[in-house]
Amino acid sequence: MPKTSQNDRVKDLYRSYLSGGISRRDFMQRTTAAGIGGAWLGATMADPAELFAQVAAASAGPPLDIAEWSYFFVGVERAELARGTVTNGQQMYVEYQIPAQVKYPYPIVLVHGGGGQGLDWMGTPDGRRGWATILLEQGYKVYIVDRPGHGRAPYHPEVHGAFGPTALTLETLSGRFTPPNSLTPNEGPLRKAHNQWPGTGEVGSPDLSQMVASQGGSYGGPGNAGPLGPVAAPAGAPGGAPAAGGRGGPGGPGGAPGGRGAGPAGPPPVLGPTGSPAGGPDPQHMIWRQRGAMLLDKIGPAIIMTHSAGGPFGWLVAEERPNLVKGIVAIEGGGTPFNGANVWGLSSIPVAYDPPVSNPSEIKTVRVEAPEPGVQPYFLQAEPARKLKNLRNIPVVIVTADASFASPGNPGAIAYLKQAGVKAEELRLINHGLRGNGHMMMLEKNNREVLKPITDWIVKNVPANGAKTPPTRGTAGKDDSTAMKLENQGYFWVGAETKKMPYGTIVTGQMYVQYLIPAQVRHPFPVVLVHGGGGSMLHYMGIGEQAGWAHYYVQEGYKVYLVDRPGHGRSPYHPDALGPIGPHLTYATVAADFRRAAVGPNRRWTGTGDVGDPLLDQFQAGQNSPPADNVMAHGLWASRGAELLDKIGPAIIQVHSAGGPFGYLVANERPNLVKAIVEFEGGWQPFAGQARWGITGTPFVFDPPVTDPSQLSLRDVTPEGGQPYKLQQDPPRKLKNLQGIPIALVTAEASGRNPASKLEFLKQTGCTVDNVDFKARGILGNGHFMMFETNRRQAFDVIRGWIEEKVKA
């Protein structure tokens, strides 16, 4: 057996630390005890960030040559509330990556399961590459979907209806998505063979928390009704997985792909007066079909890969765009025919049969007894069977693991599809020598091996047929190129704490971090990019599929860590975890900021900046309301930001708008790890509103110390022609932990923001601060969102120039 080197041992320990398996203190103690701490670490690794990069690379694969990385929303529509115009919540988020060397003409669209989001495909709980990146390695164009109400397509009660009465619990998924345990004592022999999960999967384990941290999205739920109208409960995920719009608990009928988790099949449900199931068809399915069709209208023919309760997405879209769906891969999903809400076969909404059907009651069914042990009886059409008119030319495969609650397989769905004239087959991993996988096989230890027979099936069954690969934009000019050469990419969660509720244990306050490590790192410190008030890290990814500041930093050789703060974007929101949510953000909330940059001789925003501006629609589609309690949020920013720097080492923190306090809060917690703060267009003026500690809502370390903000003596300042503000009385206390950290206050000419009060506050407290005023530098016309504007590269270069002048290795 080969001897393990010190390098390998420390990387194994650090990998455990990164995934939350051991604390930072445990990591240092264990490396020291093993004789590989202290001086060895200092001599071998330049800093923790370098160690992080090496561990991530060792867990990764080949370097990534990406021609395009961007995003867009499809189906952005507006609704009118009494307070103003908002997005109606039915938009779908799509993030895509296109390799420089495209080897397969058809892209793969990845559609997540019930309570999840696109992250299900983007990584694993222990930090390895997910299927999206592995497919990219292999030359596939990849489009990753967050369905409406999930992830970056944010849920808000004013348009979706009230949040479910409970958040998703760890107990719901432990022992179901992970190996059986004390919560699932009656599992059969198939489930007990589940050994590919990367951890224990027990409540309290870091691997379970890292997985559940991304779950909890929703679109409707039992009894929910917003301005969109009543939203019926969706079909559940297999056998107890969270329903697509629910919050855990037993899944509803129609989502299980047969087998042990499905429960016995019953007769078709009682129909209402419209011919649909009592209560109406699943409104999610209608939206999925429309949004999926819009996506394929934009990107062209594609293969759709789905999971779990997202399974119907593939054939729903194929009904709408049969010529654009070239293949469907359903990973343990899609349901069983004529079961529960699936009154149209494998759909709760009408599909095209030949001969045609106007009411599902016209479809006569027969019960088929179980063809093998562990499979429940199912229903097929009575002969002569009608054909699925729009699916007959589309190859379909349903993939099943051997140790899942969906095991041993879903022969009922395959029999139904074949009977209806579809080229369908079942791919059981056990028949390919792959054993021990559960329902979340894309996250498990052998996820690369599991993907292999699936891509083999694609190559065999989805021929190119002369399809042409459109040119990528990777050769675009410097300012517009979204190309990146990466050593690695991935994501992790910090602050995935647990909270006991009467109904179970939930994850609370988690913060999402996506990282991009360039193939050639040219700068010693990474950049942490933190978004503004109602947004997410999309603010740094450009708009209209144009390059953003995240691209520029990577292209210039910076390691980049992009943050979705707790309750924003990919960090799921539920009131039991984060308290009340703020009001749904109206177009008027941001329109003035865009209008200022859309007028005058130096206009920097290409649209109108008002309702009807398609780029403003793309911006607004990703906005979600922050938690109503700003002070609570600041406490989370401080602790989560500190944990992030504990993982990656010293870094530069760049913040925007209402996210402005983030950098100061983290510097207060980890003064030795914050190498600079760039605050552009920051909010929170000194001692205004909830900023009781100066520019934050939570305590700061002052010198001389104070225990309560009332101990800070203040005076009023009334500048000529400006708004009055407050500063400390002389002699002022200093911000002890911010001393010596370079700070830039960046202000655009047309934004309407004035940094004077914050500048004076920081100087008064002993901080090293520069006023980076675009107007003074002759850069005119920019607004509050300069990272989207026509001279965004010029704005970026000003900030990069300041960093490289002030921050030395």
Coordinates of N, CA, C and O in Angstrom, one line a residue, residues 628-764:
A628 N -36.4 41.4 7.0 CA -36.8 42.7 7.6 C -36.0 43.2 8.7 O -35.8 44.4 9.0
D629 N -35.3 42.3 9.4 CA -34.5 42.7 10.5 C -33.0 42.9 10.1 O -32.2 41.9 10.0
N630 N -32.7 44.1 9.9 CA -31.3 44.4 9.4 C -30.2 44.1 10.4 O -29.1 43.7 10.1
V631 N -30.5 44.3 11.7 CA -29.6 44.1 12.7 C -29.2 42.6 12.8 O -28.1 42.2 12.9
M632 N -30.3 41.7 12.7 CA -30.1 40.3 12.7 C -29.2 39.9 11.5 O -28.3 39.1 11.6
A633 N -29.5 40.5 10.3 CA -28.8 40.2 9.1 C -27.3 40.6 9.3 O -26.4 39.9 8.8
H634 N -27.0 41.8 9.9 CA -25.6 42.2 10.1 C -24.9 41.2 10.9 O -23.7 40.9 10.7
G635 N -25.5 40.6 11.9 CA -24.9 39.6 12.8 C -24.5 38.4 11.9 O -23.4 37.8 12.1
L636 N -25.4 38.0 11.0 CA -25.1 36.9 10.1 C -23.9 37.2 9.2 O -23.0 36.4 8.9
W637 N -23.9 38.4 8.6 CA -22.8 38.8 7.7 C -21.5 38.7 8.4 O -20.5 38.2 7.8
A638 N -21.5 39.2 9.7 CA -20.2 39.2 10.4 C -19.7 37.8 10.6 O -18.5 37.5 10.3
S639 N -20.5 36.9 11.1 CA -20.1 35.6 11.4 C -19.8 34.7 10.2 O -18.9 34.0 10.1
R640 N -20.7 34.9 9.2 CA -20.5 34.1 7.9 C -19.3 34.6 7.2 O -18.5 33.8 6.6
G641 N -19.1 35.9 7.1 CA -17.9 36.4 6.5 C -16.6 36.0 7.1 O -15.6 35.6 6.5
A642 N -16.7 36.0 8.5 CA -15.5 35.5 9.2 C -15.2 34.0 8.9 O -14.0 33.6 8.7
E643 N -16.2 33.2 8.9 CA -16.1 31.8 8.6 C -15.5 31.6 7.2 O -14.7 30.7 6.9
L644 N -16.0 32.4 6.2 CA -15.5 32.3 4.9 C -14.0 32.6 4.8 O -13.2 31.8 4.2
L645 N -13.5 33.7 5.5 CA -12.1 34.0 5.5 C -11.3 32.9 6.3 O -10.1 32.7 5.9
D646 N -11.9 32.3 7.3 CA -11.2 31.2 7.9 C -10.9 30.1 7.0 O -9.9 29.4 7.1
K647 N -11.8 29.9 6.0 CA -11.6 28.8 5.0 C -10.6 29.2 3.9 O -9.7 28.4 3.6
I648 N -10.7 30.4 3.4 CA -9.9 30.7 2.2 C -8.7 31.6 2.5 O -7.8 31.7 1.6
G649 N -8.6 32.1 3.7 CA -7.4 32.9 4.1 C -7.6 34.4 3.8 O -8.8 34.8 3.5
P650 N -6.6 35.2 3.8 CA -6.7 36.6 3.7 C -7.3 37.0 2.3 O -7.0 36.3 1.3
A651 N -8.1 38.0 2.3 CA -8.8 38.4 1.1 C -9.2 39.9 1.0 O -9.1 40.6 2.1
I652 N -9.5 40.3 -0.2 CA -10.0 41.7 -0.4 C -11.5 41.6 -0.5 O -12.0 40.7 -1.2
I653 N -12.3 42.4 0.2 CA -13.7 42.3 0.2 C -14.3 43.5 -0.5 O -14.0 44.7 -0.2
Q654 N -15.1 43.3 -1.6 CA -15.7 44.3 -2.3 C -17.2 44.3 -2.1 O -17.8 43.2 -2.3
V655 N -17.8 45.4 -1.8 CA -19.2 45.4 -1.4 C -19.9 46.5 -2.2 O -19.3 47.4 -2.8
H656 N -21.3 46.4 -2.3 CA -22.1 47.4 -3.0 C -23.3 47.8 -2.2 O -23.9 46.9 -1.6
S657 N -23.7 49.0 -2.4 CA -25.0 49.5 -1.9 C -25.3 49.1 -0.5 O -24.4 49.3 0.4
A658 N -26.5 48.6 -0.2 CA -26.9 48.2 1.1 C -26.1 47.1 1.7 O -26.2 46.8 2.9
G659 N -25.3 46.4 0.9 CA -24.3 45.4 1.4 C -23.1 46.0 1.9 O -22.2 45.3 2.4
G660 N -23.0 47.4 1.9 CA -21.8 48.1 2.3 C -21.2 47.7 3.7 O -20.0 47.5 3.8
P661 N -22.0 47.5 4.7 CA -21.5 47.1 6.0 C -20.7 45.8 6.1 O -19.9 45.6 7.0
F662 N -20.9 44.9 5.1 CA -20.4 43.6 5.1 C -18.9 43.6 5.4 O -18.3 42.9 6.2
G663 N -18.2 44.4 4.6 CA -16.7 44.5 4.7 C -16.2 44.9 6.1 O -15.3 44.3 6.7
Y664 N -16.9 45.9 6.6 CA -16.5 46.5 7.9 C -16.8 45.4 9.0 O -16.0 45.3 10.0
L665 N -17.9 44.8 8.9 CA -18.3 43.8 9.9 C -17.3 42.6 9.9 O -16.9 42.1 11.0
V666 N -16.9 42.2 8.8 CA -15.9 41.0 8.7 C -14.6 41.5 9.2 O -13.9 40.8 9.9
A667 N -14.2 42.7 8.8 CA -12.9 43.2 9.3 C -12.9 43.4 10.8 O -11.8 43.1 11.5
N668 N -14.0 43.7 11.4 CA -14.1 43.8 12.9 C -13.9 42.4 13.5 O -13.4 42.3 14.6
E669 N -14.3 41.3 12.8 CA -14.2 40.0 13.3 C -12.8 39.4 13.0 O -12.2 38.6 13.8
R670 N -12.3 39.7 11.8 CA -11.0 39.1 11.3 C -10.1 40.1 10.8 O -9.8 40.2 9.6
P671 N -9.6 41.1 11.6 CA -8.8 42.2 11.1 C -7.5 41.7 10.4 O -7.1 42.4 9.5
N672 N -7.0 40.6 10.7 CA -5.7 40.1 10.1 C -6.0 39.5 8.8 O -5.0 39.2 8.0
L673 N -7.2 39.2 8.4 CA -7.5 38.5 7.2 C -8.2 39.4 6.1 O -8.3 38.9 5.0
V674 N -8.6 40.6 6.5 CA -9.1 41.5 5.5 C -8.0 42.4 5.1 O -7.5 43.2 5.8
K675 N -7.6 42.3 3.8 CA -6.5 43.0 3.3 C -6.9 44.4 2.6 O -6.0 45.2 2.4
A676 N -8.2 44.5 2.3 CA -8.7 45.8 1.8 C -10.2 45.7 1.7 O -10.7 44.6 1.6
I677 N -10.8 46.9 1.7 CA -12.3 46.9 1.6 C -12.5 47.9 0.4 O -12.1 49.1 0.5
V678 N -13.3 47.5 -0.6 CA -13.7 48.3 -1.6 C -15.2 48.5 -1.5 O -16.0 47.5 -1.7
E679 N -15.7 49.6 -1.2 CA -17.1 49.9 -1.0 C -17.6 50.8 -2.1 O -17.2 52.0 -2.1
F680 N -18.3 50.3 -3.1 CA -18.7 51.2 -4.2 C -20.2 51.4 -4.0 O -21.0 50.5 -3.8
E681 N -20.5 52.7 -3.9 CA -21.9 53.2 -3.8 C -22.6 52.6 -2.6 O -23.7 52.1 -2.6
G682 N -21.9 52.6 -1.5 CA -22.4 51.9 -0.2 C -23.5 52.7 0.4 O -23.6 53.9 0.4
G683 N -24.3 51.9 1.2 CA -25.3 52.6 2.0 C -24.9 52.7 3.4 O -23.7 52.6 3.8
W684 N -25.9 52.9 4.3 CA -25.7 53.0 5.7 C -24.8 54.2 6.1 O -23.6 54.1 6.3
Q685 N -25.4 55.4 6.2 CA -24.7 56.6 6.6 C -24.5 56.6 8.1 O -25.3 55.9 8.9
P686 N -23.5 57.3 8.6 CA -23.2 57.2 10.0 C -24.3 57.6 11.0 O -25.0 58.6 10.8
F687 N -24.6 56.6 11.9 CA -25.5 56.9 13.0 C -26.9 57.2 12.5 O -27.7 57.8 13.2
A688 N -27.3 56.8 11.3 CA -28.6 57.0 10.7 C -29.4 55.7 10.8 O -28.9 54.6 10.5
G689 N -30.7 55.8 11.2 CA -31.6 54.7 11.3 C -31.0 53.6 12.2 O -30.8 53.9 13.4
Q690 N -30.8 52.4 11.7 CA -30.4 51.3 12.6 C -28.9 51.2 12.7 O -28.4 50.3 13.4
A691 N -28.2 52.2 12.2 CA -26.7 52.2 12.2 C -26.2 52.7 13.6 O -25.5 53.7 13.6
R692 N -26.6 52.1 14.7 CA -26.4 52.6 16.0 C -24.9 52.6 16.4 O -24.4 53.4 17.2
W693 N -24.1 51.7 15.7 CA -22.7 51.6 16.0 C -21.8 52.4 15.0 O -20.7 52.1 14.9
G694 N -22.4 53.3 14.3 CA -21.7 54.1 13.4 C -22.2 53.8 12.0 O -23.0 54.6 11.4
I695 N -21.7 52.7 11.4 CA -22.2 52.3 10.0 C -22.7 50.9 10.0 O -22.8 50.3 8.9
T696 N -23.0 50.3 11.1 CA -23.6 49.0 11.2 C -24.6 48.9 12.3 O -24.7 49.8 13.2
G697 N -25.4 47.9 12.3 CA -26.4 47.7 13.3 C -25.9 46.8 14.5 O -26.7 46.5 15.4
T698 N -24.7 46.2 14.4 CA -24.2 45.3 15.4 C -22.9 45.9 16.0 O -22.2 46.7 15.4
P699 N -22.5 45.4 17.2 CA -21.3 46.1 17.9 C -20.0 46.0 17.2 O -19.7 45.1 16.4
F700 N -19.2 47.1 17.4 CA -17.9 47.2 16.9 C -16.9 47.4 18.0 O -17.3 47.8 19.1
V701 N -15.7 47.0 17.8 CA -14.6 47.2 18.8 C -14.1 48.6 18.7 O -13.4 48.9 17.7
F702 N -14.4 49.5 19.6 CA -13.9 50.8 19.6 C -12.7 50.9 20.6 O -12.5 50.1 21.5
D703 N -11.9 51.9 20.4 CA -10.8 52.2 21.3 C -10.8 53.7 21.6 O -10.6 54.5 20.7
P704 N -11.1 54.1 22.9 CA -11.4 53.3 24.0 C -12.7 52.5 23.9 O -13.6 52.9 23.1
P705 N -12.9 51.4 24.6 CA -14.0 50.5 24.3 C -15.3 51.1 24.8 O -15.4 52.0 25.7
V706 N -16.4 50.6 24.2 CA -17.8 51.0 24.6 C -18.6 49.7 24.7 O -18.3 48.7 23.9
T707 N -19.5 49.6 25.6 CA -20.4 48.4 25.7 C -21.8 48.7 25.1 O -22.5 47.7 24.9
D708 N -22.1 49.9 24.8 CA -23.4 50.3 24.3 C -23.2 51.5 23.5 O -22.4 52.4 23.8
P709 N -23.9 51.6 22.3 CA -23.7 52.8 21.4 C -24.1 54.1 22.1 O -23.7 55.2 21.6
S710 N -24.9 54.0 23.1 CA -25.3 55.3 23.8 C -24.0 56.0 24.4 O -24.1 57.1 24.8
Q711 N -23.0 55.2 24.6 CA -21.7 55.8 25.2 C -20.9 56.6 24.2 O -19.9 57.2 24.5
L712 N -21.3 56.5 22.9 CA -20.7 57.3 21.9 C -21.3 58.7 21.9 O -22.5 58.9 21.5
S713 N -20.5 59.7 22.2 CA -21.0 61.1 22.2 C -21.0 61.6 20.7 O -19.9 61.5 20.0
L714 N -22.1 62.2 20.3 CA -22.3 62.6 18.9 C -22.5 64.1 18.8 O -23.0 64.7 19.7
R715 N -22.2 64.6 17.6 CA -22.5 66.0 17.3 C -23.1 66.0 15.9 O -22.9 65.2 15.0
D716 N -23.9 67.1 15.6 CA -24.5 67.3 14.3 C -23.6 68.0 13.4 O -22.9 69.0 13.8
V717 N -23.6 67.6 12.1 CA -22.8 68.3 11.1 C -23.8 68.7 10.0 O -24.6 67.9 9.5
T718 N -23.8 70.0 9.6 CA -24.6 70.5 8.6 C -23.8 71.1 7.5 O -23.4 72.2 7.5
P719 N -23.5 70.3 6.4 CA -22.7 70.8 5.4 C -23.4 71.8 4.5 O -24.7 71.7 4.4
E720 N -22.7 72.7 3.9 CA -23.3 73.6 3.0 C -23.9 72.9 1.8 O -23.2 72.2 1.0
G721 N -25.2 73.1 1.6 CA -25.9 72.5 0.4 C -26.1 71.0 0.5 O -26.5 70.4 -0.5
G722 N -25.8 70.4 1.7 CA -26.0 68.9 1.8 C -26.9 68.5 2.9 O -27.4 69.4 3.7
Q723 N -27.1 67.2 3.1 CA -27.9 66.7 4.1 C -27.1 66.7 5.5 O -25.9 66.3 5.5
P724 N -27.7 67.0 6.6 CA -27.0 66.9 7.9 C -26.7 65.5 8.2 O -27.5 64.6 7.8
Y725 N -25.7 65.3 9.0 CA -25.3 64.0 9.5 C -24.7 64.1 10.8 O -24.4 65.2 11.3
K726 N -24.3 63.0 11.4 CA -23.7 62.9 12.8 C -22.3 62.4 12.7 O -22.1 61.4 12.0
L727 N -21.5 62.9 13.6 CA -20.2 62.4 13.8 C -19.9 62.3 15.3 O -20.7 62.9 16.1
Q728 N -18.8 61.7 15.7 CA -18.5 61.6 17.1 C -18.0 63.0 17.6 O -17.4 63.8 16.8
Q729 N -18.2 63.3 18.8 CA -17.6 64.4 19.5 C -16.1 64.2 19.6 O -15.6 63.0 19.7
D730 N -15.3 65.2 19.6 CA -13.8 65.1 19.8 C -13.6 64.9 21.3 O -14.2 65.5 22.1
P731 N -12.6 64.1 21.7 CA -11.8 63.2 20.9 C -12.6 62.0 20.5 O -13.2 61.3 21.4
P732 N -12.6 61.6 19.2 CA -13.4 60.4 18.8 C -12.7 59.1 19.2 O -11.5 59.0 19.3
R733 N -13.5 58.1 19.4 CA -13.0 56.8 19.5 C -12.6 56.2 18.2 O -13.2 56.5 17.2
K734 N -11.6 55.3 18.2 CA -11.1 54.7 17.0 C -11.8 53.3 16.7 O -12.2 52.7 17.7
L735 N -11.9 52.9 15.5 CA -12.4 51.6 15.2 C -11.1 50.7 15.2 O -10.4 50.6 14.2
K736 N -10.9 50.0 16.3 CA -9.7 49.4 16.7 C -9.3 48.4 15.6 O -8.1 48.3 15.2
N737 N -10.2 47.5 15.1 CA -9.9 46.4 14.2 C -9.8 46.8 12.8 O -9.5 46.0 11.9
L738 N -10.1 48.1 12.4 CA -10.0 48.5 11.1 C -8.7 49.3 10.8 O -8.5 49.7 9.6
Q739 N -7.9 49.5 11.8 CA -6.7 50.3 11.6 C -5.8 49.6 10.6 O -5.5 48.4 10.7
G740 N -5.3 50.4 9.7 CA -4.3 49.9 8.7 C -4.9 49.2 7.5 O -4.1 48.7 6.6
I741 N -6.2 48.9 7.5 CA -6.8 48.3 6.3 C -7.2 49.3 5.3 O -8.0 50.2 5.6
P742 N -6.6 49.2 4.1 CA -7.0 50.2 3.0 C -8.5 50.1 2.7 O -9.0 49.0 2.5
I743 N -9.1 51.3 2.6 CA -10.5 51.3 2.3 C -10.7 52.3 1.1 O -10.2 53.4 1.2
A744 N -11.5 51.9 0.1 CA -11.9 52.8 -1.0 C -13.4 53.0 -1.0 O -14.1 52.0 -0.9
L745 N -13.8 54.3 -1.0 CA -15.2 54.6 -1.2 C -15.3 55.1 -2.6 O -14.8 56.1 -3.0
V746 N -16.0 54.3 -3.4 CA -16.1 54.5 -4.9 C -17.5 55.1 -5.2 O -18.5 54.5 -4.8
T747 N -17.5 56.2 -5.9 CA -18.8 56.9 -6.1 C -18.9 57.3 -7.6 O -17.9 57.8 -8.2
A748 N -20.1 57.0 -8.2 CA -20.3 57.4 -9.6 C -20.8 58.8 -9.7 O -21.5 59.3 -8.7
E749 N -20.7 59.4 -10.9 CA -21.0 60.8 -11.1 C -22.5 61.0 -11.1 O -23.0 62.0 -10.5
A750 N -23.3 60.1 -11.6 CA -24.7 60.3 -11.8 C -25.6 59.5 -10.8 O -26.8 59.3 -11.0
S751 N -25.0 59.0 -9.7 CA -25.8 58.1 -8.9 C -26.6 58.8 -7.9 O -27.6 58.3 -7.3
G752 N -26.3 60.1 -7.5 CA -27.0 60.8 -6.5 C -26.5 60.5 -5.1 O -27.0 61.0 -4.1
R753 N -25.5 59.6 -5.0 CA -24.9 59.3 -3.6 C -23.8 60.3 -3.3 O -23.1 60.7 -4.1
N754 N -23.7 60.6 -2.0 CA -22.7 61.4 -1.5 C -22.0 60.7 -0.4 O -22.5 60.5 0.7
P755 N -20.7 60.4 -0.5 CA -20.0 59.6 0.5 C -19.4 60.5 1.6 O -18.6 60.0 2.4
A756 N -19.6 61.8 1.6 CA -18.9 62.7 2.5 C -19.0 62.3 3.9 O -18.0 62.3 4.7
S757 N -20.2 62.0 4.4 CA -20.4 61.7 5.8 C -19.7 60.4 6.2 O -19.0 60.4 7.3
K758 N -19.7 59.4 5.4 CA -19.0 58.1 5.7 C -17.5 58.4 5.6 O -16.8 57.8 6.4
L759 N -17.1 59.1 4.6 CA -15.7 59.4 4.5 C -15.1 60.1 5.8 O -14.1 59.7 6.3
E760 N -15.9 61.1 6.3 CA -15.5 61.8 7.5 C -15.5 60.9 8.7 O -14.6 60.9 9.6
F761 N -16.6 60.0 8.8 CA -16.6 59.1 9.9 C -15.4 58.1 9.9 O -14.8 57.9 11.0
L762 N -15.1 57.6 8.8 CA -14.0 56.6 8.8 C -12.6 57.3 9.1 O -11.8 56.8 9.8
K763 N -12.5 58.5 8.5 CA -11.2 59.2 8.9 C -11.2 59.6 10.3 O -10.1 59.5 11.0
Q764 N -12.3 60.0 10.9 CA -12.4 60.4 12.3 C -12.0 59.2 13.2 O -11.4 59.3 14.3

